[in-house]
């Protein structure tokens, strides 16, 4: 079961037709048996293991996913009920959904243990009920998106555009939710052929958590969420 309590249901009055969806792509989330048990491989604790198996240790940054999910789930945008869904796609082609009511562990160690559980059991239930707060689902992610959903991918090339100026177009009242596709890895660009539009939101390279915080803040301003 998931450590931590489910977040309280949002008190906002968001229309079912609007809101945002987040898709975190190419996440380096891989389990392996190291020592006596299974763990999520990371570049700090498993350099020797990764080197032995001829892996690039710098690519194993599952902490980026932890930070990214906290940025989404802790945001006023989510608490107001405007985040419709959160999906994570791993480099191993595993897709899972994170309930927007989930309160994740605050420390990386506990988060990593939770991810091991999820990848082995395929779902994690709430501590106080039958709801599945995390669950592995079938690829591709597009099968889980609402009809008419527009997919906007974040990249760090091309001319930077202000996400705050784009927000009114993205958050059109009555339109289907918009899905933002953000890479949850250390460097490079997302390779997602299903994306409709690509946008760069800064002239500087940004972490996944920073990108997500900017998007959430822009949407909060658009919908007057304080």
mmCIF file of C-alpha atoms in Angstrom:
data_model
loop_
_atom_site.group_PDB
_atom_site.id
_atom_site.type_symbol
_atom_site.label_atom_id
_atom_site.label_comp_id
_atom_site.label_asym_id
_atom_site.label_seq_id
_atom_site.Cartn_x
_atom_site.Cartn_y
_atom_site.Cartn_z
ATOM 1 C CA UNK A 1 0.000 0.000 0.000
ATOM 2 C CA UNK A 2 1.022 3.556 -0.624
ATOM 3 C CA UNK A 3 2.754 5.230 2.291
ATOM 4 C CA UNK A 4 1.067 8.529 3.008
ATOM 5 C CA UNK A 5 -2.555 9.569 2.881
ATOM 6 C CA UNK A 6 -4.527 10.369 -0.264
ATOM 7 C CA UNK A 7 -4.803 14.082 -0.832
ATOM 8 C CA UNK A 8 -8.156 15.634 -0.015
ATOM 9 C CA UNK A 9 -10.575 15.857 -2.950
ATOM 10 C CA UNK A 10 -10.360 19.212 -4.681
ATOM 11 C CA UNK A 11 -12.934 21.789 -3.701
ATOM 12 C CA UNK A 12 -12.731 23.620 -7.035
ATOM 13 C CA UNK A 13 -15.564 23.832 -9.534
ATOM 14 C CA UNK A 14 -13.604 22.981 -12.672
ATOM 15 C CA UNK A 15 -15.608 22.102 -15.766
ATOM 16 C CA UNK A 16 -15.124 18.529 -16.920
ATOM 17 C CA UNK A 17 -14.280 19.845 -20.378
ATOM 18 C CA UNK A 18 -11.165 21.797 -19.409
ATOM 19 C CA UNK A 19 -8.004 21.214 -17.429
ATOM 20 C CA UNK A 20 -4.568 19.781 -18.137
ATOM 21 C CA UNK A 21 -2.997 16.344 -18.369
ATOM 22 C CA UNK A 22 0.684 15.663 -17.765
ATOM 23 C CA UNK A 23 2.693 12.948 -19.500
ATOM 24 C CA UNK A 24 6.215 12.356 -18.178
ATOM 25 C CA UNK A 25 8.212 10.645 -20.888
ATOM 26 C CA UNK A 26 11.337 8.485 -21.159
ATOM 27 C CA UNK A 27 11.723 8.090 -17.415
ATOM 28 C CA UNK A 28 14.784 6.037 -16.358
ATOM 29 C CA UNK A 29 12.908 3.800 -13.927
ATOM 30 C CA UNK A 30 14.468 0.345 -13.846
ATOM 31 C CA UNK A 31 14.519 -2.306 -11.139
ATOM 32 C CA UNK A 32 17.384 -4.706 -10.533
ATOM 33 C CA UNK A 33 18.471 -7.110 -7.821
ATOM 34 C CA UNK A 34 21.409 -5.494 -6.078
ATOM 35 C CA UNK A 35 22.622 -7.369 -3.035
ATOM 36 C CA UNK A 36 19.767 -9.090 -1.197
ATOM 37 C CA UNK A 37 16.825 -7.270 -2.724
ATOM 38 C CA UNK A 38 15.388 -5.348 -5.642
ATOM 39 C CA UNK A 39 15.889 -1.628 -5.993
ATOM 40 C CA UNK A 40 15.448 1.246 -8.442
ATOM 41 C CA UNK A 41 18.796 1.843 -10.121
ATOM 42 C CA UNK A 42 20.270 5.308 -9.604
ATOM 43 C CA UNK A 43 23.555 6.971 -10.431
ATOM 44 C CA UNK A 44 24.520 7.716 -6.815
ATOM 45 C CA UNK A 45 24.119 4.302 -5.203
ATOM 46 C CA UNK A 46 24.709 1.898 -8.086
ATOM 47 C CA UNK A 47 27.643 3.235 -10.101
ATOM 48 C CA UNK A 48 29.621 0.004 -9.782
ATOM 49 C CA UNK A 49 26.623 -2.136 -10.740
ATOM 50 C CA UNK A 50 25.881 0.049 -13.763
ATOM 51 C CA UNK A 51 29.518 0.119 -14.832
ATOM 52 C CA UNK A 52 29.706 -3.667 -14.546
ATOM 53 C CA UNK A 53 26.700 -3.979 -16.860
ATOM 54 C CA UNK A 54 28.103 -1.355 -19.263
ATOM 55 C CA UNK A 55 25.416 1.230 -18.550
ATOM 56 C CA UNK A 56 25.844 5.003 -18.524
ATOM 57 C CA UNK A 57 25.328 5.864 -14.857
ATOM 58 C CA UNK A 58 24.542 9.520 -15.633
ATOM 59 C CA UNK A 59 21.307 8.444 -17.338
ATOM 60 C CA UNK A 60 19.923 6.795 -14.207
ATOM 61 C CA UNK A 61 18.189 9.710 -12.471
ATOM 62 C CA UNK A 62 14.867 8.453 -11.063
ATOM 63 C CA UNK A 63 15.017 11.327 -8.579
ATOM 64 C CA UNK A 64 13.979 13.581 -11.481
ATOM 65 C CA UNK A 65 10.655 11.737 -11.669
ATOM 66 C CA UNK A 66 10.168 12.152 -7.923
ATOM 67 C CA UNK A 67 10.737 15.910 -8.139
ATOM 68 C CA UNK A 68 8.498 16.212 -11.217
ATOM 69 C CA UNK A 69 5.574 14.379 -9.629
ATOM 70 C CA UNK A 70 5.817 16.466 -6.459
ATOM 71 C CA UNK A 71 5.770 19.646 -8.578
ATOM 72 C CA UNK A 72 2.482 18.533 -10.164
ATOM 73 C CA UNK A 73 0.704 16.969 -7.203
ATOM 74 C CA UNK A 74 1.623 19.734 -4.738
ATOM 75 C CA UNK A 75 0.531 22.537 -7.076
ATOM 76 C CA UNK A 76 -2.549 24.727 -6.448
ATOM 77 C CA UNK A 77 -3.550 23.719 -9.997
ATOM 78 C CA UNK A 78 -3.971 20.126 -8.842
ATOM 79 C CA UNK A 79 -5.584 21.064 -5.534
ATOM 80 C CA UNK A 80 -8.170 23.074 -7.500
ATOM 81 C CA UNK A 81 -9.045 19.998 -9.553
ATOM 82 C CA UNK A 82 -7.609 21.229 -12.848
ATOM 83 C CA UNK A 83 -5.077 18.417 -13.296
ATOM 84 C CA UNK A 84 -7.138 15.692 -14.966
ATOM 85 C CA UNK A 85 -4.545 12.912 -15.144
ATOM 86 C CA UNK A 86 -0.833 12.165 -14.767
ATOM 87 C CA UNK A 87 0.920 9.459 -16.803
ATOM 88 C CA UNK A 88 4.506 8.211 -16.629
ATOM 89 C CA UNK A 89 6.184 6.327 -19.476
ATOM 90 C CA UNK A 90 9.516 4.645 -18.749
ATOM 91 C CA UNK A 91 12.444 3.790 -20.983
ATOM 92 C CA UNK A 92 11.464 0.156 -20.524
ATOM 93 C CA UNK A 93 8.103 0.951 -22.184
ATOM 94 C CA UNK A 94 6.101 0.649 -18.961
ATOM 95 C CA UNK A 95 3.212 3.099 -18.664
ATOM 96 C CA UNK A 96 1.554 3.899 -15.362
ATOM 97 C CA UNK A 97 -1.024 6.353 -14.106
ATOM 98 C CA UNK A 98 -0.660 8.431 -10.948
ATOM 99 C CA UNK A 99 -3.914 9.457 -9.306
ATOM 100 C CA UNK A 100 -4.136 13.209 -8.781
ATOM 101 C CA UNK A 101 -5.291 12.468 -5.203
ATOM 102 C CA UNK A 102 -2.005 10.783 -4.353
ATOM 103 C CA UNK A 103 0.275 12.165 -1.675
ATOM 104 C CA UNK A 104 3.709 10.799 -2.513
ATOM 105 C CA UNK A 105 6.479 10.099 0.007
ATOM 106 C CA UNK A 106 8.583 13.204 0.522
ATOM 107 C CA UNK A 107 11.942 11.429 0.630
ATOM 108 C CA UNK A 108 13.528 9.786 -2.398
ATOM 109 C CA UNK A 109 14.341 6.566 -0.506
ATOM 110 C CA UNK A 110 10.676 5.920 0.326
ATOM 111 C CA UNK A 111 9.638 6.955 -3.186
ATOM 112 C CA UNK A 112 12.086 4.459 -4.711
ATOM 113 C CA UNK A 113 10.677 1.701 -2.525
ATOM 114 C CA UNK A 114 7.197 2.605 -3.709
ATOM 115 C CA UNK A 115 8.293 2.405 -7.361
ATOM 116 C CA UNK A 116 9.762 -1.071 -6.799
ATOM 117 C CA UNK A 117 6.415 -2.153 -5.353
ATOM 118 C CA UNK A 118 4.530 -0.674 -8.281
ATOM 119 C CA UNK A 119 6.679 -2.308 -10.962
ATOM 120 C CA UNK A 120 6.402 -5.689 -9.222
ATOM 121 C CA UNK A 121 2.724 -5.634 -8.185
ATOM 122 C CA UNK A 122 1.445 -3.382 -11.034
ATOM 123 C CA UNK A 123 -0.706 -1.288 -8.699
ATOM 124 C CA UNK A 124 -0.609 0.434 -5.314
ATOM 125 C CA UNK A 125 -3.748 0.933 -3.242
ATOM 126 C CA UNK A 126 -4.512 3.699 -0.757
ATOM 127 C CA UNK A 127 -3.822 2.911 2.875
ATOM 128 C CA UNK A 128 -7.386 3.748 3.884
ATOM 129 C CA UNK A 129 -9.461 2.331 1.045
ATOM 130 C CA UNK A 130 -9.664 0.237 -2.126
ATOM 131 C CA UNK A 131 -8.704 3.014 -4.554
ATOM 132 C CA UNK A 132 -5.670 2.366 -6.742
ATOM 133 C CA UNK A 133 -3.495 5.458 -6.508
ATOM 134 C CA UNK A 134 -0.816 4.081 -8.839
ATOM 135 C CA UNK A 135 -1.430 1.513 -11.554
ATOM 136 C CA UNK A 136 0.365 0.132 -14.583
ATOM 137 C CA UNK A 137 -1.744 0.472 -17.733
ATOM 138 C CA UNK A 138 -1.464 -0.531 -21.378
ATOM 139 C CA UNK A 139 0.524 1.462 -23.928
ATOM 140 C CA UNK A 140 0.190 3.673 -25.865
ATOM 141 C CA UNK A 141 -0.735 6.653 -23.703
ATOM 142 C CA UNK A 142 -2.906 8.055 -26.500
ATOM 143 C CA UNK A 143 -5.552 5.371 -25.838
ATOM 144 C CA UNK A 144 -6.162 6.904 -22.401
ATOM 145 C CA UNK A 145 -6.574 10.520 -23.549
ATOM 146 C CA UNK A 146 -9.952 12.183 -24.151
ATOM 147 C CA UNK A 147 -11.168 12.807 -27.695
ATOM 148 C CA UNK A 148 -9.843 16.047 -29.139
ATOM 149 C CA UNK A 149 -7.033 16.289 -26.594
ATOM 150 C CA UNK A 150 -4.224 18.499 -27.884
ATOM 151 C CA UNK A 151 -0.696 17.295 -27.099
ATOM 152 C CA UNK A 152 1.966 19.933 -26.445
ATOM 153 C CA UNK A 153 5.564 18.749 -26.048
ATOM 154 C CA UNK A 154 8.273 20.664 -24.204
ATOM 155 C CA UNK A 155 11.679 20.982 -25.881
ATOM 156 C CA UNK A 156 14.835 22.997 -25.268
ATOM 157 C CA UNK A 157 15.555 23.944 -28.890
ATOM 158 C CA UNK A 158 14.001 26.581 -31.119
ATOM 159 C CA UNK A 159 12.782 30.053 -30.243
ATOM 160 C CA UNK A 160 11.594 30.349 -26.652
ATOM 161 C CA UNK A 161 7.978 31.375 -26.092
ATOM 162 C CA UNK A 162 6.350 32.601 -22.909
ATOM 163 C CA UNK A 163 4.064 29.914 -21.496
ATOM 164 C CA UNK A 164 2.190 32.746 -19.775
ATOM 165 C CA UNK A 165 1.308 34.263 -23.170
ATOM 166 C CA UNK A 166 0.323 30.881 -24.564
ATOM 167 C CA UNK A 167 -1.911 30.071 -21.592
ATOM 168 C CA UNK A 168 -5.103 31.800 -22.877
ATOM 169 C CA UNK A 169 -4.973 29.765 -26.097
ATOM 170 C CA UNK A 170 -4.174 26.547 -24.259
ATOM 171 C CA UNK A 171 -6.850 27.050 -21.608
ATOM 172 C CA UNK A 172 -9.803 27.825 -23.843
ATOM 173 C CA UNK A 173 -13.056 27.441 -21.908
ATOM 174 C CA UNK A 174 -15.046 24.398 -22.953
ATOM 175 C CA UNK A 175 -12.161 22.870 -24.920
ATOM 176 C CA UNK A 176 -10.880 19.337 -24.161
ATOM 177 C CA UNK A 177 -7.977 19.122 -21.705
ATOM 178 C CA UNK A 178 -4.508 19.836 -23.058
ATOM 179 C CA UNK A 179 -1.791 17.249 -22.436
ATOM 180 C CA UNK A 180 1.740 18.502 -21.745
ATOM 181 C CA UNK A 181 4.520 16.058 -22.590
ATOM 182 C CA UNK A 182 7.671 16.632 -20.520
ATOM 183 C CA UNK A 183 10.862 14.593 -20.430
ATOM 184 C CA UNK A 184 11.669 13.239 -16.954
ATOM 185 C CA UNK A 185 15.361 12.557 -17.588
ATOM 186 C CA UNK A 186 18.663 14.357 -17.150
ATOM 187 C CA UNK A 187 19.466 15.678 -20.634
ATOM 188 C CA UNK A 188 18.263 15.651 -24.230
ATOM 189 C CA UNK A 189 14.867 16.109 -25.867
ATOM 190 C CA UNK A 190 11.695 14.043 -25.721
ATOM 191 C CA UNK A 191 11.191 11.661 -28.633
ATOM 192 C CA UNK A 192 7.404 11.357 -28.841
ATOM 193 C CA UNK A 193 5.880 11.006 -32.299
ATOM 194 C CA UNK A 194 2.334 11.453 -30.975
ATOM 195 C CA UNK A 195 2.882 15.128 -29.997
ATOM 196 C CA UNK A 196 0.892 17.745 -31.983
ATOM 197 C CA UNK A 197 2.954 20.867 -31.185
ATOM 198 C CA UNK A 198 6.374 21.489 -29.715
ATOM 199 C CA UNK A 199 7.266 24.540 -27.643
ATOM 200 C CA UNK A 200 10.320 25.860 -25.831
ATOM 201 C CA UNK A 201 9.400 27.929 -22.770
ATOM 202 C CA UNK A 202 12.846 29.270 -21.817
ATOM 203 C CA UNK A 203 16.097 30.355 -23.395
ATOM 204 C CA UNK A 204 17.833 28.240 -20.754
ATOM 205 C CA UNK A 205 17.821 24.479 -20.106
ATOM 206 C CA UNK A 206 15.296 23.741 -17.356
ATOM 207 C CA UNK A 207 14.783 20.752 -15.116
ATOM 208 C CA UNK A 208 11.559 18.783 -15.510
ATOM 209 C CA UNK A 209 10.306 20.065 -12.151
ATOM 210 C CA UNK A 210 10.991 23.673 -13.181
ATOM 211 C CA UNK A 211 9.164 23.213 -16.510
ATOM 212 C CA UNK A 212 6.179 21.704 -14.753
ATOM 213 C CA UNK A 213 6.101 24.444 -12.125
ATOM 214 C CA UNK A 214 6.061 27.077 -14.878
ATOM 215 C CA UNK A 215 3.229 25.343 -16.693
ATOM 216 C CA UNK A 216 1.208 24.944 -13.495
ATOM 217 C CA UNK A 217 1.773 28.572 -12.520
ATOM 218 C CA UNK A 218 0.736 29.842 -15.976
ATOM 219 C CA UNK A 219 -2.463 27.794 -15.892
ATOM 220 C CA UNK A 220 -3.181 28.906 -12.315
ATOM 221 C CA UNK A 221 -2.950 32.547 -13.372
ATOM 222 C CA UNK A 222 -5.193 31.884 -16.355
ATOM 223 C CA UNK A 223 -7.857 30.268 -14.183
ATOM 224 C CA UNK A 224 -7.406 32.703 -11.280
ATOM 225 C CA UNK A 225 -6.255 29.967 -8.894
ATOM 226 C CA UNK A 226 -4.371 31.466 -5.956
#
